[in-house]
Coordinates of C-alpha atoms (C1' of nucleotides) in Angstrom, one line a residue:
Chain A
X1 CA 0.0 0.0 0.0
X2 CA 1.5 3.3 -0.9
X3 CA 0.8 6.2 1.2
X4 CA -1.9 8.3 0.2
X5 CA 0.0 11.3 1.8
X6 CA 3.0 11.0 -0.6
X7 CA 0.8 12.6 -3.2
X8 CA 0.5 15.7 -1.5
X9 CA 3.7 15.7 0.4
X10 CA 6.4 13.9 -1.3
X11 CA 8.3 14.8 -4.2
X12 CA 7.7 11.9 -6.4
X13 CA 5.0 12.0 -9.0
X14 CA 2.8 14.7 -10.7
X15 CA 2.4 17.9 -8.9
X16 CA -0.8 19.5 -8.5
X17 CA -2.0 22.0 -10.4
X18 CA -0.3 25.3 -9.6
X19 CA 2.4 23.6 -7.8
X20 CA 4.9 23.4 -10.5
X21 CA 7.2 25.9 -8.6
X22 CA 7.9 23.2 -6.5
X23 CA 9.3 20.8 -8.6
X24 CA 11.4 23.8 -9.9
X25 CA 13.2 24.1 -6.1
X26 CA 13.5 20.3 -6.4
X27 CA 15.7 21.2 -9.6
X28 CA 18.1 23.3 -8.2
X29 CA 18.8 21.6 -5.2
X30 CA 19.4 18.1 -6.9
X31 CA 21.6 20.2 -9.3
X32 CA 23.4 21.9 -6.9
X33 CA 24.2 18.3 -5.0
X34 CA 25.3 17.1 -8.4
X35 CA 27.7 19.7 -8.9
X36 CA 29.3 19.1 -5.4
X37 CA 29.8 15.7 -6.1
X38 CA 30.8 15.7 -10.3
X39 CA 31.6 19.1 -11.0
X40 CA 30.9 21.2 -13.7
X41 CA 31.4 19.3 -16.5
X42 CA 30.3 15.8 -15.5
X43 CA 26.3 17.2 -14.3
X44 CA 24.2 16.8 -17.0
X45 CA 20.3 17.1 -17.5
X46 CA 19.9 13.5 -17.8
X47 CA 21.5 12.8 -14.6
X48 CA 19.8 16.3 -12.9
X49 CA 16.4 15.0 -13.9
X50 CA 17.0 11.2 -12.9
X51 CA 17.7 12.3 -9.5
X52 CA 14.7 14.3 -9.4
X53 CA 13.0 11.8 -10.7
X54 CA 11.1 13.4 -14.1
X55 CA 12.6 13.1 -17.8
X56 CA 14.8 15.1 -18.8
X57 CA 12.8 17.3 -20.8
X58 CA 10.7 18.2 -18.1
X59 CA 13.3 20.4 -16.9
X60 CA 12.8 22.8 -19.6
X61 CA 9.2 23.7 -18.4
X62 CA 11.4 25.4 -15.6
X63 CA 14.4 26.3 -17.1
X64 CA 14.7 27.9 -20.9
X65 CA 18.3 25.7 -20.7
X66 CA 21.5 24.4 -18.9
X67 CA 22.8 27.9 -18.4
X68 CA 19.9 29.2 -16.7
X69 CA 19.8 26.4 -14.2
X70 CA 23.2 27.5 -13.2
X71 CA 22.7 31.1 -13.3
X72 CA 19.7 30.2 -10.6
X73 CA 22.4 28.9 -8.5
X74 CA 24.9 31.5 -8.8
X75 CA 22.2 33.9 -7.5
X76 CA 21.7 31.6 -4.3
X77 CA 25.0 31.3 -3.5
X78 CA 25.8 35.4 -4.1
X79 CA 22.8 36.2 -1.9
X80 CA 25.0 34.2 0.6
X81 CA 27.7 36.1 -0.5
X82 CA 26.2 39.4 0.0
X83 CA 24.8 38.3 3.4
X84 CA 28.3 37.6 4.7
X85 CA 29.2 41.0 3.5
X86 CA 26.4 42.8 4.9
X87 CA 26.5 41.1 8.2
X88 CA 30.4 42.7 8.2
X89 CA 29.5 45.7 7.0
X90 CA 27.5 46.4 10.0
X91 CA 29.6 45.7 12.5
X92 CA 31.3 48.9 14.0
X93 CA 35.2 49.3 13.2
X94 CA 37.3 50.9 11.4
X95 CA 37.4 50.3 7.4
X96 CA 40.0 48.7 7.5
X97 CA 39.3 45.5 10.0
X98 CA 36.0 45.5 7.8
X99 CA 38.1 45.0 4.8
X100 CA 40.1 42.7 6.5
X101 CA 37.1 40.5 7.6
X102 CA 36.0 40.9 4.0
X103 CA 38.4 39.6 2.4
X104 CA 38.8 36.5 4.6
X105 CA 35.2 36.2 4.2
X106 CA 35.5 35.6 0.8
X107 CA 38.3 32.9 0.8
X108 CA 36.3 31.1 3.2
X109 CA 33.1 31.5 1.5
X110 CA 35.0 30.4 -1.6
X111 CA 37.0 27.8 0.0
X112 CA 33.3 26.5 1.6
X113 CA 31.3 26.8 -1.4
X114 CA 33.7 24.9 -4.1
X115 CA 31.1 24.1 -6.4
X116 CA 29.5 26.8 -6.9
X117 CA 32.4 29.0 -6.5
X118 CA 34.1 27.3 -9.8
X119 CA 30.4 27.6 -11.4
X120 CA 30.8 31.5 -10.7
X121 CA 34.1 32.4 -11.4
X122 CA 36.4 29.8 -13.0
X123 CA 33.8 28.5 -15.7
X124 CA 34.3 29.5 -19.5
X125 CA 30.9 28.5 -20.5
X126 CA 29.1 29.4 -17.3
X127 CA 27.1 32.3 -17.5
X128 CA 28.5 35.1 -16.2
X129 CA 26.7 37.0 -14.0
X130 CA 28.5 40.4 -14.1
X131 CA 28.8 40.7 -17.7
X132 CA 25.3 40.4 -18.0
X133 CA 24.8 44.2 -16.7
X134 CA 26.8 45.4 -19.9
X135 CA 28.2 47.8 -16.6
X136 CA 28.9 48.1 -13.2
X137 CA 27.2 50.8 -11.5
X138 CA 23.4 48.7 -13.1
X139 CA 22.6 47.4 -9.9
X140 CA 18.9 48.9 -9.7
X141 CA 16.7 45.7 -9.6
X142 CA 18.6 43.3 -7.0
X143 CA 16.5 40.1 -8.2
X144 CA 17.4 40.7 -11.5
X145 CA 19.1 37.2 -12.3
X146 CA 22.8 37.6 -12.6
X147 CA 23.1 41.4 -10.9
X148 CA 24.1 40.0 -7.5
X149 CA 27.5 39.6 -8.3
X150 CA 28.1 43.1 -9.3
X151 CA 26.3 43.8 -5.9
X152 CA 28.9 41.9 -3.9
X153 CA 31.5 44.1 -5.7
X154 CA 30.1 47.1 -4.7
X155 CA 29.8 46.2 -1.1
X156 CA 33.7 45.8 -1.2
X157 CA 34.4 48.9 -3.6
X158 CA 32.4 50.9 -0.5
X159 CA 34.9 50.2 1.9
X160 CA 37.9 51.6 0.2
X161 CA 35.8 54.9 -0.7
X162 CA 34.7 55.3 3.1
X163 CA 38.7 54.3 3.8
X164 CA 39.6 57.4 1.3
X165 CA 36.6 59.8 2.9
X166 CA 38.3 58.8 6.1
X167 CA 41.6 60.5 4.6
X168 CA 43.4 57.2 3.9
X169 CA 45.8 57.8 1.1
X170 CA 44.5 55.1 -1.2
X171 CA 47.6 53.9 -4.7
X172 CA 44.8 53.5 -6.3
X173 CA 41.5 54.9 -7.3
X174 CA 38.8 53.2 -5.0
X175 CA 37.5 51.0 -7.7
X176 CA 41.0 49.5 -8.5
X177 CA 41.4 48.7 -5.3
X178 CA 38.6 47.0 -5.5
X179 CA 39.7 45.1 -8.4
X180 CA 42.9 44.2 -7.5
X181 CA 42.1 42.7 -3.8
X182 CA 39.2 40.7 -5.4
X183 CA 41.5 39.6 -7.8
X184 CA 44.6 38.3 -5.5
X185 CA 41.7 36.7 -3.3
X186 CA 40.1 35.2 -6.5
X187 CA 43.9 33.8 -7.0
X188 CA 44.4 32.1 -3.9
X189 CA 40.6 30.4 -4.0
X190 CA 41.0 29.1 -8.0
X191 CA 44.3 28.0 -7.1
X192 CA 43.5 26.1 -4.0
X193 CA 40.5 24.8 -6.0
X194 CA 42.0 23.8 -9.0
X195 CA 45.0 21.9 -7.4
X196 CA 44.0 20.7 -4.2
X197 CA 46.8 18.0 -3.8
X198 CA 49.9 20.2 -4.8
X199 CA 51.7 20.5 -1.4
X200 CA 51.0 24.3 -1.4
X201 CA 52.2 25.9 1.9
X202 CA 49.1 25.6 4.8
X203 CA 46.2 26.9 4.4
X204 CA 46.1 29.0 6.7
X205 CA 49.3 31.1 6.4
X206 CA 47.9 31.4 3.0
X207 CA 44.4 33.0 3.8
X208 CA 46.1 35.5 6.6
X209 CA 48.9 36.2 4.2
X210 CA 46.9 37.4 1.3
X211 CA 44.4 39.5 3.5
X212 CA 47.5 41.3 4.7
X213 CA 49.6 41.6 1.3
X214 CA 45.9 43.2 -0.1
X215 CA 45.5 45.5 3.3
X216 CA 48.4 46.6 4.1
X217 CA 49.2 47.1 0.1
X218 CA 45.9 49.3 -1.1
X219 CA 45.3 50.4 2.7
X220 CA 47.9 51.8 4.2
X221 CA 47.6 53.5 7.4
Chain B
X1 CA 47.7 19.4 -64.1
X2 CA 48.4 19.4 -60.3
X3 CA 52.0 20.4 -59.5
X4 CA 54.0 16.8 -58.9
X5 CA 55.8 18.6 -56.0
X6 CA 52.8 19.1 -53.9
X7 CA 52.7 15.0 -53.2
X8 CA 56.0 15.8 -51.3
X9 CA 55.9 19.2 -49.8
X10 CA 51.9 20.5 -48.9
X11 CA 50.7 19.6 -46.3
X12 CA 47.2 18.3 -48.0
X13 CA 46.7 14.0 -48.7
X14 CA 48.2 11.3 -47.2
X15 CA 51.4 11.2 -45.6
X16 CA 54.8 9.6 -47.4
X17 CA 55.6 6.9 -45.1
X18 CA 57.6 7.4 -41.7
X19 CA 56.2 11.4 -41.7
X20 CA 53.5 10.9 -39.8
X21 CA 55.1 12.8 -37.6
X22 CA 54.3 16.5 -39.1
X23 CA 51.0 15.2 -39.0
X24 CA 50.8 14.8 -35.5
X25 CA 52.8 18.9 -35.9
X26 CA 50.0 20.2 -38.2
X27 CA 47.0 18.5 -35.7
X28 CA 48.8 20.5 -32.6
X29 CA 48.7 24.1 -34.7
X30 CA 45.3 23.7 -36.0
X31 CA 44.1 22.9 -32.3
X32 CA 45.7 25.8 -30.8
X33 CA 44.6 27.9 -33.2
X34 CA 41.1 27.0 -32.3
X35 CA 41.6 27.2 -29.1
X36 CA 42.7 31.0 -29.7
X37 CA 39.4 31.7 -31.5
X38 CA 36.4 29.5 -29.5
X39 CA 38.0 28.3 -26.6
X40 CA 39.0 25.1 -25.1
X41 CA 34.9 23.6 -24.4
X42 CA 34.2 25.2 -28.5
X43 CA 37.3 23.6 -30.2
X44 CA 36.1 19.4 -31.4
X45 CA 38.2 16.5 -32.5
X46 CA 36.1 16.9 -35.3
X47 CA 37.0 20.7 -35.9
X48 CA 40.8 19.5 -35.4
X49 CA 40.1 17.2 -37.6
X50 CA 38.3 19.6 -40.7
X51 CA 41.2 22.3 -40.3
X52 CA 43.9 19.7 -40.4
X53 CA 42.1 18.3 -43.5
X54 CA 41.6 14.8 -42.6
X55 CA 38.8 12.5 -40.8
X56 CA 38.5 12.4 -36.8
X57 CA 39.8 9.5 -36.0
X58 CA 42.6 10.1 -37.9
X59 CA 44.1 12.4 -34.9
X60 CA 43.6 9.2 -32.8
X61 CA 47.1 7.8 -34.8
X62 CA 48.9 10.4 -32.8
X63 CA 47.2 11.0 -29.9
X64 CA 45.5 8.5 -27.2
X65 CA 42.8 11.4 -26.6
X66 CA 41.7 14.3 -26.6
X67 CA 43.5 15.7 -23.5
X68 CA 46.7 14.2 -24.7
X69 CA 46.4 17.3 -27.3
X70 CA 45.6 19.8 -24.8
X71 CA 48.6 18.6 -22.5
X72 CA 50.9 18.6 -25.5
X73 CA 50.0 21.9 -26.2
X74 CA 50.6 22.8 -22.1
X75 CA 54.2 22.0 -22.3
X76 CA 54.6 24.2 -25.9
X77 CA 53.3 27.1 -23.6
X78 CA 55.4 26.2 -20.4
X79 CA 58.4 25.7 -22.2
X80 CA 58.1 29.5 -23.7
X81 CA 57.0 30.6 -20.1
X82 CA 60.2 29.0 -19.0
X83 CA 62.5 30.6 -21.9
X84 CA 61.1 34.0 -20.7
X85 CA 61.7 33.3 -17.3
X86 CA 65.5 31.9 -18.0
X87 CA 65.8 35.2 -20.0
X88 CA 64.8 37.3 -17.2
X89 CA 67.0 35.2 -14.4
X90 CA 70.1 36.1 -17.0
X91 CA 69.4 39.5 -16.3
X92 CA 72.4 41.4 -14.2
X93 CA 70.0 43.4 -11.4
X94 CA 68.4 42.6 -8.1
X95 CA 66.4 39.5 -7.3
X96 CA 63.7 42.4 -6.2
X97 CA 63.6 43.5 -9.9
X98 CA 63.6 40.3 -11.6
X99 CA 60.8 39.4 -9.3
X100 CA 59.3 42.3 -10.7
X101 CA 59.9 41.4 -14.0
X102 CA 58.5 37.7 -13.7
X103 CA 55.6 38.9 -12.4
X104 CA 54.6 41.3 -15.1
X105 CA 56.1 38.7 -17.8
X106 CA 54.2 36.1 -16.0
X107 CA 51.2 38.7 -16.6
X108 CA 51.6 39.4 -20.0
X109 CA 52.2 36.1 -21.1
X110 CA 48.9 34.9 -19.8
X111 CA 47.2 37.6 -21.3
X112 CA 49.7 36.8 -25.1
X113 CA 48.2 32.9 -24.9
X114 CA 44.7 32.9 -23.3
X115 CA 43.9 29.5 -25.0
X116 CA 46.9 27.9 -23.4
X117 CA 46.2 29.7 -20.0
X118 CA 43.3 28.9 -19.7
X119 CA 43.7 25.6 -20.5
X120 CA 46.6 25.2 -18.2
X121 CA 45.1 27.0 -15.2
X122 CA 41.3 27.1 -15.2
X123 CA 40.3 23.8 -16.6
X124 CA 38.4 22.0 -14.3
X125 CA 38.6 18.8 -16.8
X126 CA 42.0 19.8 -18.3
X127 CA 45.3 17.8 -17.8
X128 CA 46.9 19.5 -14.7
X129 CA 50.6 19.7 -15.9
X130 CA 51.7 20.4 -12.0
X131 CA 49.2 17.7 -9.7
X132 CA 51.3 14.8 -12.2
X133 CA 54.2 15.4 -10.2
X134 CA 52.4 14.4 -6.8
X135 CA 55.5 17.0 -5.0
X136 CA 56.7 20.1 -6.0
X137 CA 60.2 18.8 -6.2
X138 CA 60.2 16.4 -9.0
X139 CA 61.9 18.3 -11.8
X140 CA 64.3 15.6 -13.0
X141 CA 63.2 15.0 -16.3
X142 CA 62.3 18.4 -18.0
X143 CA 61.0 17.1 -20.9
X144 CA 58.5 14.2 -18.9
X145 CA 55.1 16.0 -20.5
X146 CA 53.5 17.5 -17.9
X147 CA 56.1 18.7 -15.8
X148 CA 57.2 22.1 -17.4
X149 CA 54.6 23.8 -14.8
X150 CA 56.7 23.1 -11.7
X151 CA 59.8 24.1 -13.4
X152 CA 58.4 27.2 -13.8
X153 CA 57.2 27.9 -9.9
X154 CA 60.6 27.0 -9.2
X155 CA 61.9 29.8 -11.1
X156 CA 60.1 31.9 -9.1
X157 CA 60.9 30.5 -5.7
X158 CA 64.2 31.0 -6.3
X159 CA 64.1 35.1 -6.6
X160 CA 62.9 34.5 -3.2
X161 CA 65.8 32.6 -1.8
X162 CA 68.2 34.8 -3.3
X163 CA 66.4 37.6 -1.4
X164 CA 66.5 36.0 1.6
X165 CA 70.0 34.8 1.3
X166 CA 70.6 38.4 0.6
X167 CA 69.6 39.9 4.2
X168 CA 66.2 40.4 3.3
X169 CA 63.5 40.2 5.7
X170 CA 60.7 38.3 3.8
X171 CA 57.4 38.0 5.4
X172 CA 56.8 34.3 5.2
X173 CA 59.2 31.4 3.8
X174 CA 60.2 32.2 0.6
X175 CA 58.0 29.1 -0.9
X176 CA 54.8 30.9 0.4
X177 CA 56.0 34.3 -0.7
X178 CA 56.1 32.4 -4.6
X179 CA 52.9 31.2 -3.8
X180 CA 51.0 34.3 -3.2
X181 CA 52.9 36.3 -5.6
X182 CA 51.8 33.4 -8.2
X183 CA 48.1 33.5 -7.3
X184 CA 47.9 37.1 -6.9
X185 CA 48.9 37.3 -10.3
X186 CA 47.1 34.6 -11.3
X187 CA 43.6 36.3 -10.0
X188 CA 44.5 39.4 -12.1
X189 CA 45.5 36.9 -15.4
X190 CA 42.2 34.8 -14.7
X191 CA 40.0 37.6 -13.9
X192 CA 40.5 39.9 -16.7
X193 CA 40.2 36.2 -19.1
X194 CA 36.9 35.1 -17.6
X195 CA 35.4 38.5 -17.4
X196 CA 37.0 40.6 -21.0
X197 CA 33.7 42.7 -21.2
X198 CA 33.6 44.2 -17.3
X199 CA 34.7 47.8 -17.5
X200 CA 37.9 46.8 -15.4
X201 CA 39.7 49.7 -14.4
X202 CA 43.0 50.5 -16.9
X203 CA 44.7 47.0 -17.6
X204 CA 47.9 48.6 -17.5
X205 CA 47.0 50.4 -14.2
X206 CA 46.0 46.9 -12.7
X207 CA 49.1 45.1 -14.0
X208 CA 51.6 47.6 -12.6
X209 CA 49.6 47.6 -9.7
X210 CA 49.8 43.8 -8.7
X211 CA 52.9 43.6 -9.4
X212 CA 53.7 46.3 -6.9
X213 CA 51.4 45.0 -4.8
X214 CA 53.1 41.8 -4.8
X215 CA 56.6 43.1 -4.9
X216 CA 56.3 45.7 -2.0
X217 CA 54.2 43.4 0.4
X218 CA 56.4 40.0 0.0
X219 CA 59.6 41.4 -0.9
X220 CA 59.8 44.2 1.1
X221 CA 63.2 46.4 0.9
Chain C
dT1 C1' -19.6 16.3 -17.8
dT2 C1' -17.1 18.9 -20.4
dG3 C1' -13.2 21.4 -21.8
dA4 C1' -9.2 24.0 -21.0
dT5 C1' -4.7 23.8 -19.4
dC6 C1' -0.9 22.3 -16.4
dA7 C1' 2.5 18.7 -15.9
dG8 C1' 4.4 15.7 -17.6
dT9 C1' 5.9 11.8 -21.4
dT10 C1' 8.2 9.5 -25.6
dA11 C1' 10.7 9.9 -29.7
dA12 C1' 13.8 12.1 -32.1
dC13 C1' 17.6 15.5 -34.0
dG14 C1' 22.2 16.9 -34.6
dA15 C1' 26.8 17.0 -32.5
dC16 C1' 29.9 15.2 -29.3
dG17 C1' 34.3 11.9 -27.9
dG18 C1' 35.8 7.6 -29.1
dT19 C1' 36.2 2.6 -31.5
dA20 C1' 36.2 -1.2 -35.0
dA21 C1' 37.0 -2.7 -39.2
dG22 C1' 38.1 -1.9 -43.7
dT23 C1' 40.9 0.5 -47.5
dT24 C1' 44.6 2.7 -50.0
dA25 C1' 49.2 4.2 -50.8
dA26 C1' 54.1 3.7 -50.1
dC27 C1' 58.1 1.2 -49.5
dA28 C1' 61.4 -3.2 -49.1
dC29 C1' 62.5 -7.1 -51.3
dT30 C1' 62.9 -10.7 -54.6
Chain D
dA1 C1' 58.2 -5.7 -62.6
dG2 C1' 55.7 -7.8 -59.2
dT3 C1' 54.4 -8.8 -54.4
dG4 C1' 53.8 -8.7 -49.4
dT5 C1' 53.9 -5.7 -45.5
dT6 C1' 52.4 -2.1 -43.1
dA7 C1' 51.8 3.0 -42.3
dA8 C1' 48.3 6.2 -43.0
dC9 C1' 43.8 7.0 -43.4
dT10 C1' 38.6 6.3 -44.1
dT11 C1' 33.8 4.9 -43.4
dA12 C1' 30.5 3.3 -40.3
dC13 C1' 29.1 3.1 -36.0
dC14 C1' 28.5 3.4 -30.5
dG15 C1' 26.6 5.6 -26.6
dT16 C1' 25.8 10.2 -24.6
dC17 C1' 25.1 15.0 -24.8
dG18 C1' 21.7 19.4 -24.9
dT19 C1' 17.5 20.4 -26.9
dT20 C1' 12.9 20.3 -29.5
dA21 C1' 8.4 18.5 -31.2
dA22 C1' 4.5 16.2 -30.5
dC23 C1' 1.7 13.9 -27.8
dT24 C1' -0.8 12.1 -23.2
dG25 C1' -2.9 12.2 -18.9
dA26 C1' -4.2 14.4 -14.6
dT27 C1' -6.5 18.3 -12.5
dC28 C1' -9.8 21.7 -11.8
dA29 C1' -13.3 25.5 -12.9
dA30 C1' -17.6 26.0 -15.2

DNA sequence: TTGATCAGTTAACGACGGTAAGTTAACACT
DNA sequence: AGTGTTAACTTACCGTCGTTAACTGATCAA
């Protein structure tokens, strides 16, 4: 006897009328555990819709293709993203420690978030969330798919202009600073993703090490 | 009438016997120069294969797959990376300059070869020339494939120990101070190739800046 | 009870990496 | 000159991929 309470409750079978949105969470999560375990590369729509347990087609009734199943994940993990950042940016110290705690935030968001981070950022064929804006500052609708990134950016670009309205003599304009201690933290996480059995130094010494080469080096006391 | 000398000098029809070889040549320059204009997940055995002017499988005579390719191509591009390194460790100045000057070669060349970089560095799937080795220390055969990466890092490293040997106070051991300096650069390198339509600040700003950034926080005077 | 429509299905397309088996051209040797 | 060997290459095919077209069945308002 099966139970009559899987038809309302469980994920198997037909949804209800007006219930499709369900099935379309059911999507992304078995997705996102595919990723985790195959990568990129080795996730297909055969395999996400086995695991959810519908043919593969079905998942174009959600999804217009492959790419937009990912983009929908890259906008779950940067709301993350921008939680972490926002939780920092309202704690009280100086710009600084906040850029500090930024910056170690995002190697250990990255570091924690391995799938998803390669989706993001290390993926020639992912989508690409920033470059969808056409430019930076287009950050008006912030459930827009694919503008959170550019909002995580401009949480970090604020610091270094509140660091140079503080009188901090800054090498670079704000938004180059930006840049460039995104990209040496983008450097370590790739690298520590994409070899993760070269004997590189620990881990550690690593994370603190960057953080203070990018501090020390775009905000000097 | 064709010209008779074709049969023994274009590179079109079959092969003489015992020159397969400049086969296996022309199948390595038509996939890099594919790679150069669609990328690594664009560029097909069968694509090789059209450009080359023969069938598919025909590229299976000299290689046992399709990565074999790609890693034949990695060493090509370490072995110039290693050349310009060599030509910069020649150089009569401080190890603080010629780290400067690695870095910003190191730079540019990713930038001069994004097929081969990317391919080296951000391919999930890719041979990974430098894991192979299972330690950083195994350089004894330069020519092993897949080895020309470490050779390369080691280069590096070794500005580092001449500092150090040379009184100066480094801020971590100097195999940590390559690895940062490598993955900062690498973040700018990978950055500007995954993202080429974000309005990134001035490249040559950014360049000159991570390489100061790098040089001044890890090689300090 | 009907009829519209949501939520799926099966079947198929073209392209992919790769393999098996057959064919043709080039050379060594008698 | 003729012949056997084999390097060099082709055709045909396999299973899988992302994706589309066309169809089916369940659900619910009227």
């Amino acid at each position: 006897m099966v139970n009559v309470a899987a038809q309302t409750v469980a994920p198997l079978g037909r949804k209800r009328r007006g219930e499709g949105h369900t099935r379309r969470d059911e999507i992304l999560v078995a997705a996102k555990s595919l990723f985790l375990e195959e990568g990129y590369g080795a996730t297909t729509i055969r395999k996400i819709a086995d695991r959810v347990g519908v043919s593969a087609p079905a998942l174009y009734l959600y999804f217009k293709d492959k790419d937009e199943i990912m983009l929908a994940l890259c906008d779950q993990t940067f709301g993350r993203l921008i939680e972490l950042f926002h939780s920092i940016e309202c704690i009280e110290c100086s710009p600084r420690d906040r850029l500090r705690q930024m910056g170690e935030a995002y190697v250990r968001f990255g570091l924690a978030h391995v799938g998803e981070y390669r989706l993001i950022f290390m993926e020639e064929q992912a989508p690409e969330p920033v470059r969808h804006t056409g430019h930076r500052g287009d950050i008006s609708d912030p459930e827009k798919p694919g503008i959170k990134g550019a909002i995580a950016f401009a949480m970090l670009e604020r610091q270094f202009i509140e660091l140079e309205q503080g009188g901090a003599k800054l090498p670079h304009p704000p938004v180059t600073c930006a840049e460039l201690s995104w990209m040496a933290c983008h450097g370590l996480v790739s690298a520590l993703i994409n070899e993760p059995d070269f004997p590189w130094s620990d881990r550690q010494a690593l994370i603190q090490g960057m953080v203070d080469l990018t501090v020390r080096g775009l905000a000097p006391t």
